[in-house]
Structures are given as structure tokens and as C-alpha cells.
CSV table of C-alpha atoms in Angstrom, one decimal:
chain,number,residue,atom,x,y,z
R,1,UNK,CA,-48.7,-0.4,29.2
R,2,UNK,CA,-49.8,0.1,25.6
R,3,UNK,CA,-46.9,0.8,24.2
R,4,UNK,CA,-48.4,0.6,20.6
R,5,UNK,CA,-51.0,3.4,21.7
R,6,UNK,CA,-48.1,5.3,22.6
R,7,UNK,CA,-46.6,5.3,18.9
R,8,UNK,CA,-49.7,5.8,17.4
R,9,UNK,CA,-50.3,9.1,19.8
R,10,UNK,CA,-46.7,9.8,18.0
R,11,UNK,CA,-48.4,9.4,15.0
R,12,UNK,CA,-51.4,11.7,15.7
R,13,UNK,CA,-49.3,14.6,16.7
R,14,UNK,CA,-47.0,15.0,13.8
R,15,UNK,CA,-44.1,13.9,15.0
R,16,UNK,CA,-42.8,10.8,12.8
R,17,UNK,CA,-39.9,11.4,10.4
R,18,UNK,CA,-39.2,10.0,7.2
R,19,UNK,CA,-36.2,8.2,6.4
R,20,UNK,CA,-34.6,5.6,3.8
R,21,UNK,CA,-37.4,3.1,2.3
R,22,UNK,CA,-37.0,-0.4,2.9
R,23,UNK,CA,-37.5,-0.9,-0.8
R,24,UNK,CA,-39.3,-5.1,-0.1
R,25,UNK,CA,-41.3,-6.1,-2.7
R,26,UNK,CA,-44.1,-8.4,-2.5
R,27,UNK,CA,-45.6,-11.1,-4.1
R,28,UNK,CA,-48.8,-12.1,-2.5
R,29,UNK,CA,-52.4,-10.0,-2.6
R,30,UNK,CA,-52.2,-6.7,-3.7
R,31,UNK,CA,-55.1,-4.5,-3.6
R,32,UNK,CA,-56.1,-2.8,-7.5
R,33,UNK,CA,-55.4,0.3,-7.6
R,34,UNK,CA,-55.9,3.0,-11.0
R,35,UNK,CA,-53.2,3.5,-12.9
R,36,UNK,CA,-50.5,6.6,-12.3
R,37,UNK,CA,-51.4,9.4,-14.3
R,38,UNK,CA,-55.0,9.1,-12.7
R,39,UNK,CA,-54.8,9.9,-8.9
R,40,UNK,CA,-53.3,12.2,-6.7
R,41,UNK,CA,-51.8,12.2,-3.4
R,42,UNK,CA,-54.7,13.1,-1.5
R,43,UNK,CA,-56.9,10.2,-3.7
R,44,UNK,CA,-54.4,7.6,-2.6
R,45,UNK,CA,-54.6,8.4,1.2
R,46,UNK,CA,-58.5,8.3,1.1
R,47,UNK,CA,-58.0,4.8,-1.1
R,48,UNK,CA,-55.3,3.4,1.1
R,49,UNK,CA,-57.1,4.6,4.7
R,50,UNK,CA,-60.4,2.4,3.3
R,51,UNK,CA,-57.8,-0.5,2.2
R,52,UNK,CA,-56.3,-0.5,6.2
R,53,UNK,CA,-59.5,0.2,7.8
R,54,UNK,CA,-61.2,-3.2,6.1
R,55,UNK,CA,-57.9,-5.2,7.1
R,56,UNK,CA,-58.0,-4.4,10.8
R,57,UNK,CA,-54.8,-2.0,10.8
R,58,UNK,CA,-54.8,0.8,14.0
R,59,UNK,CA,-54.7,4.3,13.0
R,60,UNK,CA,-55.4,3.8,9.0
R,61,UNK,CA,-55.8,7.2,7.8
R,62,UNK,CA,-52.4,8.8,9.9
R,63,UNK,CA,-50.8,5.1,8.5
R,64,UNK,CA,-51.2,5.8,4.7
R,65,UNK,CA,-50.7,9.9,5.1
R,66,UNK,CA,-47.0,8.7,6.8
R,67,UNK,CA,-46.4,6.7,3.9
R,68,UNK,CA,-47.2,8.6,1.2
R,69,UNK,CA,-45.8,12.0,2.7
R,70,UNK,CA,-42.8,9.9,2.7
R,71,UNK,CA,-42.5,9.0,-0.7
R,72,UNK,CA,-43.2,12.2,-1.7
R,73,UNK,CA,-40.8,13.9,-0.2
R,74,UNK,CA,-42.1,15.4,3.1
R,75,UNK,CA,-41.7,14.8,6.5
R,76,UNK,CA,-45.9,14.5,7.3
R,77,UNK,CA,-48.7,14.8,4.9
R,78,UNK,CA,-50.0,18.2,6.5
R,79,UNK,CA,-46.6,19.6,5.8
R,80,UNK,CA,-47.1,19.1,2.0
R,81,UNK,CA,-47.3,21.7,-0.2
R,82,UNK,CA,-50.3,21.7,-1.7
R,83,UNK,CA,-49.5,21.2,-5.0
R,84,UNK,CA,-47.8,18.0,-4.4
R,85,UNK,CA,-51.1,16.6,-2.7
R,86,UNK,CA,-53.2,17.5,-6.2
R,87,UNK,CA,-51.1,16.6,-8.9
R,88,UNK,CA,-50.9,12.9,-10.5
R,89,UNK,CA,-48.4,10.7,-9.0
R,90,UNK,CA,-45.9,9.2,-11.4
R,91,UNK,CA,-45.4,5.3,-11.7
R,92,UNK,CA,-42.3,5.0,-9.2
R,93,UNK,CA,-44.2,7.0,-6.7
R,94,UNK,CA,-47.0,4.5,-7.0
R,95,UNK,CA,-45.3,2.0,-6.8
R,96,UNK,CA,-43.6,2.7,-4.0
R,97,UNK,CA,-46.2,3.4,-2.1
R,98,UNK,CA,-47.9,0.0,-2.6
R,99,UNK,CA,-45.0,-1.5,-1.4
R,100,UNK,CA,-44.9,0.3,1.8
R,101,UNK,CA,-48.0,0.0,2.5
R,102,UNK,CA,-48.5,-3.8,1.8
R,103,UNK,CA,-45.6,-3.8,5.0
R,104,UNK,CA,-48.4,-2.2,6.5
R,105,UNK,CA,-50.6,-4.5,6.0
R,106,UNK,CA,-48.5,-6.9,7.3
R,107,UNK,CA,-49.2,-5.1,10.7
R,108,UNK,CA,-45.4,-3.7,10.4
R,109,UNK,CA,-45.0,-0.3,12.6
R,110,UNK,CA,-44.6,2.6,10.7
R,111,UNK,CA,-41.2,3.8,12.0
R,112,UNK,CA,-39.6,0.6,10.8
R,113,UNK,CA,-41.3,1.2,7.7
R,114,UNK,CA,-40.0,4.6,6.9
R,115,UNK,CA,-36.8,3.1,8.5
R,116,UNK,CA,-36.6,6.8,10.6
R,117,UNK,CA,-38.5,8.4,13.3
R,118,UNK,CA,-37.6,11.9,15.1
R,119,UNK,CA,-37.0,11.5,18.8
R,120,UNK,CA,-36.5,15.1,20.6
R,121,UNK,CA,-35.9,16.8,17.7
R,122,UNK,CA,-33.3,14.0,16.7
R,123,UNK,CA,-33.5,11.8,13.2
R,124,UNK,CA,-32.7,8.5,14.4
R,125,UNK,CA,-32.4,5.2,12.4
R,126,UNK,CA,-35.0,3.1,13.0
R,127,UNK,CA,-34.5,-1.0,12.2
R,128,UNK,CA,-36.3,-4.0,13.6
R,129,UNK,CA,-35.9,-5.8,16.1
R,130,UNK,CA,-34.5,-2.5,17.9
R,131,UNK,CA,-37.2,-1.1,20.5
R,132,UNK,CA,-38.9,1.7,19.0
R,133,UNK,CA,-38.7,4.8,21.4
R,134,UNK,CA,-41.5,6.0,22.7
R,135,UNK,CA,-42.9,9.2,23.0
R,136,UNK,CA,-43.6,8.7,27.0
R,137,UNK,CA,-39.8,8.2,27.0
R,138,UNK,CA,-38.9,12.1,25.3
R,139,UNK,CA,-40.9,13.1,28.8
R,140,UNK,CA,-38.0,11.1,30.7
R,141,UNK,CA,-35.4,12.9,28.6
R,142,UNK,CA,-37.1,16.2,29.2
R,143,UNK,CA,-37.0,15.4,33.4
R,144,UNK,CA,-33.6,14.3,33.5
R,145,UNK,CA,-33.0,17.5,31.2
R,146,UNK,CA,-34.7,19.5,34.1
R,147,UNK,CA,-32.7,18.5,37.1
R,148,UNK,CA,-29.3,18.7,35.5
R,149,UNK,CA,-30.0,22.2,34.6
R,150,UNK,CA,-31.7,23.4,37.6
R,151,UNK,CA,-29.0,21.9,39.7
R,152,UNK,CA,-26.0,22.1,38.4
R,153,UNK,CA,-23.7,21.6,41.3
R,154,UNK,CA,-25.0,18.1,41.1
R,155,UNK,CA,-22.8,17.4,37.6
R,156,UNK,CA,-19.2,16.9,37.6
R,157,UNK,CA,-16.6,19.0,37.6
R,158,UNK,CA,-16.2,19.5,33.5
R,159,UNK,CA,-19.0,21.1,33.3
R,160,UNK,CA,-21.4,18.3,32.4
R,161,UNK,CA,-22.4,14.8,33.7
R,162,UNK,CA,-21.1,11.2,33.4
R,163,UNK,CA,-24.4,9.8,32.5
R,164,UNK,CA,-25.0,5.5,32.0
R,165,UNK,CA,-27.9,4.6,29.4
R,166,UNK,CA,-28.4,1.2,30.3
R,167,UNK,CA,-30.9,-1.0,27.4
R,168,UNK,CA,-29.5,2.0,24.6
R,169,UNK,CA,-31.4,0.6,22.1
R,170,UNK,CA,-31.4,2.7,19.2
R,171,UNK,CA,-29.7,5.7,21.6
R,172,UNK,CA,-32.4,7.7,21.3
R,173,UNK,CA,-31.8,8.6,25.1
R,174,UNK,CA,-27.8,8.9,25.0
R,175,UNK,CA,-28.3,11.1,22.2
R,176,UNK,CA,-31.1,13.2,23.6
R,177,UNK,CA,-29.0,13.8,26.3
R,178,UNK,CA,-25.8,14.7,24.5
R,179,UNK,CA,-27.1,16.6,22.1
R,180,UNK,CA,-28.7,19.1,24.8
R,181,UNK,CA,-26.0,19.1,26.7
R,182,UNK,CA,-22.8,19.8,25.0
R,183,UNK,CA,-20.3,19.2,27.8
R,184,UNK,CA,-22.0,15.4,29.0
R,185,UNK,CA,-20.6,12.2,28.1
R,186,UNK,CA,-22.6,9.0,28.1
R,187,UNK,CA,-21.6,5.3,28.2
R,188,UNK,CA,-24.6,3.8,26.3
R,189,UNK,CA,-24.9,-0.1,27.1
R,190,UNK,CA,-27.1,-2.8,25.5
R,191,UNK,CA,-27.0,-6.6,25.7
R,192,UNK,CA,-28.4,-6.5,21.9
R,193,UNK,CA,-26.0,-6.8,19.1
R,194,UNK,CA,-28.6,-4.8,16.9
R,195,UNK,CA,-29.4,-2.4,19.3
R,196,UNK,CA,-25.5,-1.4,20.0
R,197,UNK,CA,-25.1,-1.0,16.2
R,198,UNK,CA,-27.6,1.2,15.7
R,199,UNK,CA,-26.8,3.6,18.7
R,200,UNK,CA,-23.3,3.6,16.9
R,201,UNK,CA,-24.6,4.6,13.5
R,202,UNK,CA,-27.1,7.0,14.6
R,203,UNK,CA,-24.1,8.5,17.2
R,204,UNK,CA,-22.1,8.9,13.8
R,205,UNK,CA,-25.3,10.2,11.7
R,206,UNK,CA,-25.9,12.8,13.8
R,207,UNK,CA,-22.1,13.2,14.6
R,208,UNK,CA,-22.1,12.7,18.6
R,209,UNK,CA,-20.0,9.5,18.2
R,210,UNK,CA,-16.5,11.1,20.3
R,211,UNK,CA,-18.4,12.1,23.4
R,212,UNK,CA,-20.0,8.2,23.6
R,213,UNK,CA,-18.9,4.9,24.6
R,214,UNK,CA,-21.2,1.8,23.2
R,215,UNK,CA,-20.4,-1.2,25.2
R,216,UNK,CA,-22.5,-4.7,24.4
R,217,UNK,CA,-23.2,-5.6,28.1
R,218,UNK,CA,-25.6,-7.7,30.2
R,219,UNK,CA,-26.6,-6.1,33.0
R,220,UNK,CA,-27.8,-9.3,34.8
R,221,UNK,CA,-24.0,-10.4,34.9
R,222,UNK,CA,-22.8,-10.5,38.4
R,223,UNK,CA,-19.4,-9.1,36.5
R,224,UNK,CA,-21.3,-6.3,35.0
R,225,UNK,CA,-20.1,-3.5,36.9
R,226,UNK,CA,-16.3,-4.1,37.0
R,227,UNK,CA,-16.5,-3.5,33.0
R,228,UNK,CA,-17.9,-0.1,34.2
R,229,UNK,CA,-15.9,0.8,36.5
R,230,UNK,CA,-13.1,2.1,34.0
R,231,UNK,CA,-15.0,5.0,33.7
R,232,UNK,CA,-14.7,6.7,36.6
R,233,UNK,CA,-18.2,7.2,38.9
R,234,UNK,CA,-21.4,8.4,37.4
R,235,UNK,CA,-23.6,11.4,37.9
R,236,UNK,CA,-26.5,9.5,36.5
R,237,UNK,CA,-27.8,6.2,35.3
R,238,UNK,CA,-30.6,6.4,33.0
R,239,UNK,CA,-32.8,3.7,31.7
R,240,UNK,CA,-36.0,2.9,29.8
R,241,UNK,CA,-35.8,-1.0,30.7
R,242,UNK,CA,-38.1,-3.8,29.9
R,243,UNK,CA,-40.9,-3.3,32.1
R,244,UNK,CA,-43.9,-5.3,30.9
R,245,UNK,CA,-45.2,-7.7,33.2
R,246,UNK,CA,-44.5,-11.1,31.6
R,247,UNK,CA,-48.1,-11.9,31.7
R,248,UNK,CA,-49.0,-8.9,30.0
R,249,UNK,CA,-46.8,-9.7,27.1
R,250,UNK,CA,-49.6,-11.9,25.2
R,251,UNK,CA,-52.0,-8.4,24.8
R,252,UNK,CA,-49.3,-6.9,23.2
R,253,UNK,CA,-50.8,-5.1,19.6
R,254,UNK,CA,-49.3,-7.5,16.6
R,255,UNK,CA,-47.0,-4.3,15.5
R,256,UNK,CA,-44.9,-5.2,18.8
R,257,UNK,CA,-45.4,-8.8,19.5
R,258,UNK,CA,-44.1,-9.6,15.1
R,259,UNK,CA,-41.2,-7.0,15.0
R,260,UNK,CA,-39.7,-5.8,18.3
R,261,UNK,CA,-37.5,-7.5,20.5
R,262,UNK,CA,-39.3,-9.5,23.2
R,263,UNK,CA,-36.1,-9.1,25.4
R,264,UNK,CA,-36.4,-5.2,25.4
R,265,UNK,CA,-39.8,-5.7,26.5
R,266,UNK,CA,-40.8,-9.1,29.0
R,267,UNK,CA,-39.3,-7.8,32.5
R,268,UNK,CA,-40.5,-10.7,33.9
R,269,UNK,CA,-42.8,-11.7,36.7
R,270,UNK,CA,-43.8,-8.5,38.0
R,271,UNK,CA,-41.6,-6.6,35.3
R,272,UNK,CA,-38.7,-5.4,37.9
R,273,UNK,CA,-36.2,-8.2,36.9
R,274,UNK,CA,-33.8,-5.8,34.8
R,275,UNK,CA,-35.0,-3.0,37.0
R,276,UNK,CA,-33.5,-5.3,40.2
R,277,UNK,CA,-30.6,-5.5,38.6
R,278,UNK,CA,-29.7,-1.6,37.4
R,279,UNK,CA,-30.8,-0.6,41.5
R,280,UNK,CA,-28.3,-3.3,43.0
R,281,UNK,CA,-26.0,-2.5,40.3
R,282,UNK,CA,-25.8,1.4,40.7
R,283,UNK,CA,-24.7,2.0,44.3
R,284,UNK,CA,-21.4,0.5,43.1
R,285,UNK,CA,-21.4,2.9,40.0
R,286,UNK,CA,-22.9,5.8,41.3
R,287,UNK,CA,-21.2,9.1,43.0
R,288,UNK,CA,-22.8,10.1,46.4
R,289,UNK,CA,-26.0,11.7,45.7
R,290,UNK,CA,-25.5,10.7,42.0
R,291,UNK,CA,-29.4,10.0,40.5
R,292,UNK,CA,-31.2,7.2,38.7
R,293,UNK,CA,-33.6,8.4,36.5
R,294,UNK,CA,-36.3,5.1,35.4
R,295,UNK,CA,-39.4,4.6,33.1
R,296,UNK,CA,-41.8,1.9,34.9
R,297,UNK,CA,-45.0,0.1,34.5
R,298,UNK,CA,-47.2,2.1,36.3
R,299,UNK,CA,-47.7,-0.2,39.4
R,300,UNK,CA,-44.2,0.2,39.5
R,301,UNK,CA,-43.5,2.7,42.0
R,302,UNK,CA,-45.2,1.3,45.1
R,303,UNK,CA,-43.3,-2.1,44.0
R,304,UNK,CA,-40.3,-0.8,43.6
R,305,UNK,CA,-40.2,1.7,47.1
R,306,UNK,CA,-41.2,-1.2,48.7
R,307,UNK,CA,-38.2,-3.3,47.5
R,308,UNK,CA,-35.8,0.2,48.1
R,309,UNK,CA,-37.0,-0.2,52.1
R,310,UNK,CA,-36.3,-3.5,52.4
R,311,UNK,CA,-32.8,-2.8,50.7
R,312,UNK,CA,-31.0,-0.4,53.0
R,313,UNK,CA,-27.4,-1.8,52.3
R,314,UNK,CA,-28.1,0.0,48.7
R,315,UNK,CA,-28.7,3.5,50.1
R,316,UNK,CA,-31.1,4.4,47.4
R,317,UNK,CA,-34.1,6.4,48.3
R,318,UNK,CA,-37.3,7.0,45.7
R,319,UNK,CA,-37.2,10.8,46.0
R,320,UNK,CA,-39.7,11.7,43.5
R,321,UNK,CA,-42.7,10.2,41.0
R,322,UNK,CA,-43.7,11.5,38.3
R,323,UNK,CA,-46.9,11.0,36.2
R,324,UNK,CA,-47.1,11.0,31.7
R,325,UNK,CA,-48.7,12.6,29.7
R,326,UNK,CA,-51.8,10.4,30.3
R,327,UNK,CA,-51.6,11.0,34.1
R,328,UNK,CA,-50.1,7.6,35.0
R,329,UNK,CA,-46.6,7.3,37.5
R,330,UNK,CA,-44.3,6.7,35.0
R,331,UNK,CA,-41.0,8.3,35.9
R,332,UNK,CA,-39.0,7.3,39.0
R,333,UNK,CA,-36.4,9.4,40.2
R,334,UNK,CA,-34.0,8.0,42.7
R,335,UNK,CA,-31.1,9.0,44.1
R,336,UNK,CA,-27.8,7.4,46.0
R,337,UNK,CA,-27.6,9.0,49.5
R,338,UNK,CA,-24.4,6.8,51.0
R,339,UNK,CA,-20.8,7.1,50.5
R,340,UNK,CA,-20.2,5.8,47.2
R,341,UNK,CA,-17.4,2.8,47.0
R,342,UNK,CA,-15.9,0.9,44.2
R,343,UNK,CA,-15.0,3.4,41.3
R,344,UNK,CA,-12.0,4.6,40.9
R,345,UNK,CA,-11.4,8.8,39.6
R,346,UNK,CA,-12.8,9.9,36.4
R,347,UNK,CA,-11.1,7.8,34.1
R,348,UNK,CA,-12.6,9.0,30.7
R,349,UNK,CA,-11.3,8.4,28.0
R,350,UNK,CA,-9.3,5.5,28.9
R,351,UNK,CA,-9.4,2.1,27.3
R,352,UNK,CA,-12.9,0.8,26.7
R,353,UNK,CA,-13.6,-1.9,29.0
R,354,UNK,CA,-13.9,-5.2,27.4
R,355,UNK,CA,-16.7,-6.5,25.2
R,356,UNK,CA,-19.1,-8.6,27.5
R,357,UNK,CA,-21.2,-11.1,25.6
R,358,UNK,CA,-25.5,-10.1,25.7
């Protein structure tokens, strides 16, 4: 899947953000540096890139030039004025950037270092263990973007749809979504206790928190979808879920297998356990022709239109595939096509349904 060659394509094109330091300190081998006073921004990139390249790390030069942009001030080392990338660094700036970078060395991924990371456009917190988003996953957001605005008849009567993020994470979706459509609502659901607060605090950083509900909730719960059904049917349910083949889990880079959650990762078997679960759980959820929007593994789609035929009673059909940036099928688009049964009228806001143990 390599989902750590995705981030470092993030990294490549520019589109990391920096946040609020983690401020560790560290005892064990640090590498001599010269003093501050004596080298500049630019020396310290070239010194750190040669430090990562000798210990193994991925991506050494764009890895030090994200840390030390940060530090600095700036949101990438390109965007630097030049000044700031010839004049001496003081002692705290040195400092600092030995201690971020000794994470690095520790194989930890840069987002969770500079503790931020820009998702469509969107500063979001970022915090271990929560899945890191991925930049395959903006080109989700950007599909589900498209058919909501081409077809518009397809949303609900307010003006904009009832959308269900389920595996939130750190709500880079939910937020995507919100943010570029001012009249949606999302219910963003997570069986991760981390993962639900940190959709809550970036809902409140970015001040998207009223037109949100965050509900800890298993999806593999028989019960899962009467704690939904409060909410009235949905136009959409959206979902990035764990999709690595359990077998595959092992060739996972060290910057996932040390600090990401395995459980927003391992889907199992074949990697369609969760992915089971959100396609028997959505017909009950779903409005007629309401659409679920999925990022897959791709040997995914044959898989999963295979399982679709042999489950008529769902009245789900795979309507569309759609390939990433790297010309894989990634992107499933599937969409409800019986008489939809089980949810009451739109019920938002009503009283949150209750708190389901992950």
C-alpha cells in the first residue's frame, strides 16, 4: 500500500505544515554539531541531511528542511526568506532543532514531529497513535467534493448533505468536507479514544465544532447502527478504513509500524473486515440512492464487487472506480439503490446517541 511513501510524496511537494514542537529532550547519542553563532540554516540542513542519510532515515534532505523551516518560523524551507536561511542561528534555535531531529532519528514521522500537518488546505493537529492522513485520501475528499456539487439534487433538502465519517481519526475528512461545504453536517465516528479527541480539538481549532457530532463507536458492533439512527438517514458515508492486508502489515516502513495505530491499519485477512462491516451496516443508514464513498487496497475493487453480487439483500451496487495519483484503483464509489428502511426523519440536532465503548 505504502502508506509511508505516500507521506513522503507529501513531503516532496510542499505540503507539510508546522505546528507546536514536541519539546522531548534526549539523553542518549547526539551527533557534534559547531556551536551557534557559526552556522546557518542552510549549513544545518546539508549537516543534518548527511546525519539521516548515514542512519538509514527515508527522505533525509526534505526531513531536516521540515524541521528546521519549522523552528524557524516557516511553514517549508523553500518558503524562507532568504535572509533567514544565511544568518547564524542562535542557541534555542539549535537546540531545538537537535531535538527534533534526534525524534527523527528515532524513525518518528515528521507530522507527529511538528505535531501539525495541512490536509486540504486545513491545519490539523497531528498526535501519535492517530493515523496520519494521507495525501491519496485529499483525492477522496476532492471526488466526494465533485459529485455533491455536480449533483446536487442528490443532497438533502437544507441545502447540504448528512454525511457519516466512519474511522475519523484526526477528522481530516469531516473537516475537509465541512469546511467546503458550508451547509453539510457530519457525524464523525471512531472506535479510538485518541482519534475522537483529536477530531474534537481540531473541529474546535478550526471552529467547525457546531455543525459536527463525534461519537466513540465500533463499527463491528451488531448494535452499531441503532446509535446512528438518531440522526435521521444519510446522504453519504465516507470512510478511509483500515485496509492493509494483515500479512502485509510486517513490510510496513518503521515510521508506521513504531507510532501509528495498528488498529487504523490491519483490515484483516484480505483487508475488507471493517470494510464488511460499513457495506452491511449502511443500507440500514443510508437514504435511497444515498452513496458510499471508500479508500481500498488496490485489489480491492474486484474483491469487494464480487462480495456486493453475492449480497443482493444489501442493494448496493459498485458504480464507479477510481484510480490515484499513481494510477492504482483506489476510490470506490457505491451507491444504495433499494428503498431505504430503518431510519427515522432527519433528526439533527437531537440528543447525541449514547457513548458506545471502541
Amino acid at each position: 500500500m505504502e502508506l509511508w511513501g505516500g507521506m513522503l510524496r507529501a513531503l516532496l511537494s510542499g505540503s507539510g505544515r508546522r505546528g507546536g514542537t514536541l519539546g522531548w529532550a534526549f539523553s542518549y547519542w547526539r551527533p557534534h554539531l559547531p556551536q551557534a553563532g557559526l552556522l546557518s540554516a542552510t549549513e544545518l540542513v546539508s549537516r543534518w541531511t548527511a546525519i539521516f542519510e548515514k542512519r538509514g532515515i527515508p527522505e533525509a534532505r526534505e526531513s531536516s528542511e521540515y524541521i528546521v523551516a519549522h523552528v524557524l518560523g516557516a511553514k517549508t524551507f523553500q518558503s524562507m526568506r532568504p535572509v533567514l536561511r544565511t544568518q547564524p542561528l542562535t542557541p534555542w534555535q539549535l537546540q531545538c532543532i537537535q531535538e527534533l531531529s534526534s525524534h527523527r532519528l528515532q524513525r518518528m514521522p515528521v507530522q507527529y514531529i511538528l505535531g501539525e500537518w495541512d490536509f486540504q488546505g486545513l491545519s490539523l493537529k497531528m498526535a501519535p497513535p492517530v493515523f496520519i492522513p494521507r495525501p491519496e485520501t485529499e483525492e477522496l475528499v476532492d471526488w466526494v467534493l465533485e459529485e455533491v456539487t455536480q449533483k446536487p439534487h442528490a443532497v438533502e433538502a437544507q441545502g447540504g448533505p448528512l454525511v457519516l465519517d466512519v474511522g475519523c481519526g484526526s477528522g481530516a475528512i469531516s473537516l475537509s468536507l465541512l469546511s467546503r461545504l458550508p451547509q453539510s453536517r457530519v457525524i464523525a465516528v471512531d472506535k479510538g479514544e485518541a482519534a475522537i479527541s483529536l477530531t474534537r480539538e481540531n473541529a474546535q481549532r478550526l471552529q467547525l465544532q457546531d455543525r459536527i457530532r463525534i461519537v466513540l463507536l465500533d463499527v463491528t458492533l451488531e448494535s452499531s447502527w441503532a446509535h446512528l439512527l438518531p440522526w435521521g438517514p444519510m446522504d453519504l458515508v465516507v470512510s478511509n478504513p483500515p485496509y492493509v492486508f494483515h500479512q502485509d502489515m510486517e513490510q510496513l516502513a518503521p515510521e508506521i509500524q513504531s507510532y501509528e495505530d495498528p488498529a487504523a491499519l490491519d483490515g484483516g485477512e484480505r483487508g475488507m473486515d471493517i470494510i464488511i462491516h460499513i457495506l452491511a451496516l449502511a443500507p440500514r443508514l443510508l437514504k435511497d440512492s444515498g452513496s458510499i464513498f471508500l479508500e481500498v487496497d488496490p485489489r480491492h475493487p474486484e474483491l469487494i464487487g464480487n462480495w456486493l453480487q453475492s449480497r443482493p439483500d444489501l442493494s448496493l451496487d459498485l458504480v464507479a472506480v477510481r484510480r490515484d495519483f499513481c494510477g492504482r484503483p483506489r476510490f470506490l464509489h457505491i451507491r444504495r439503490s433499494g428503498p431505504q428502511a430503518g431510519c427515522p426523519v432527519d433528526a439533527w440536532p437531537g440528543p447525541q446517541p449514547a457513548r458506545v465503548p471502541g
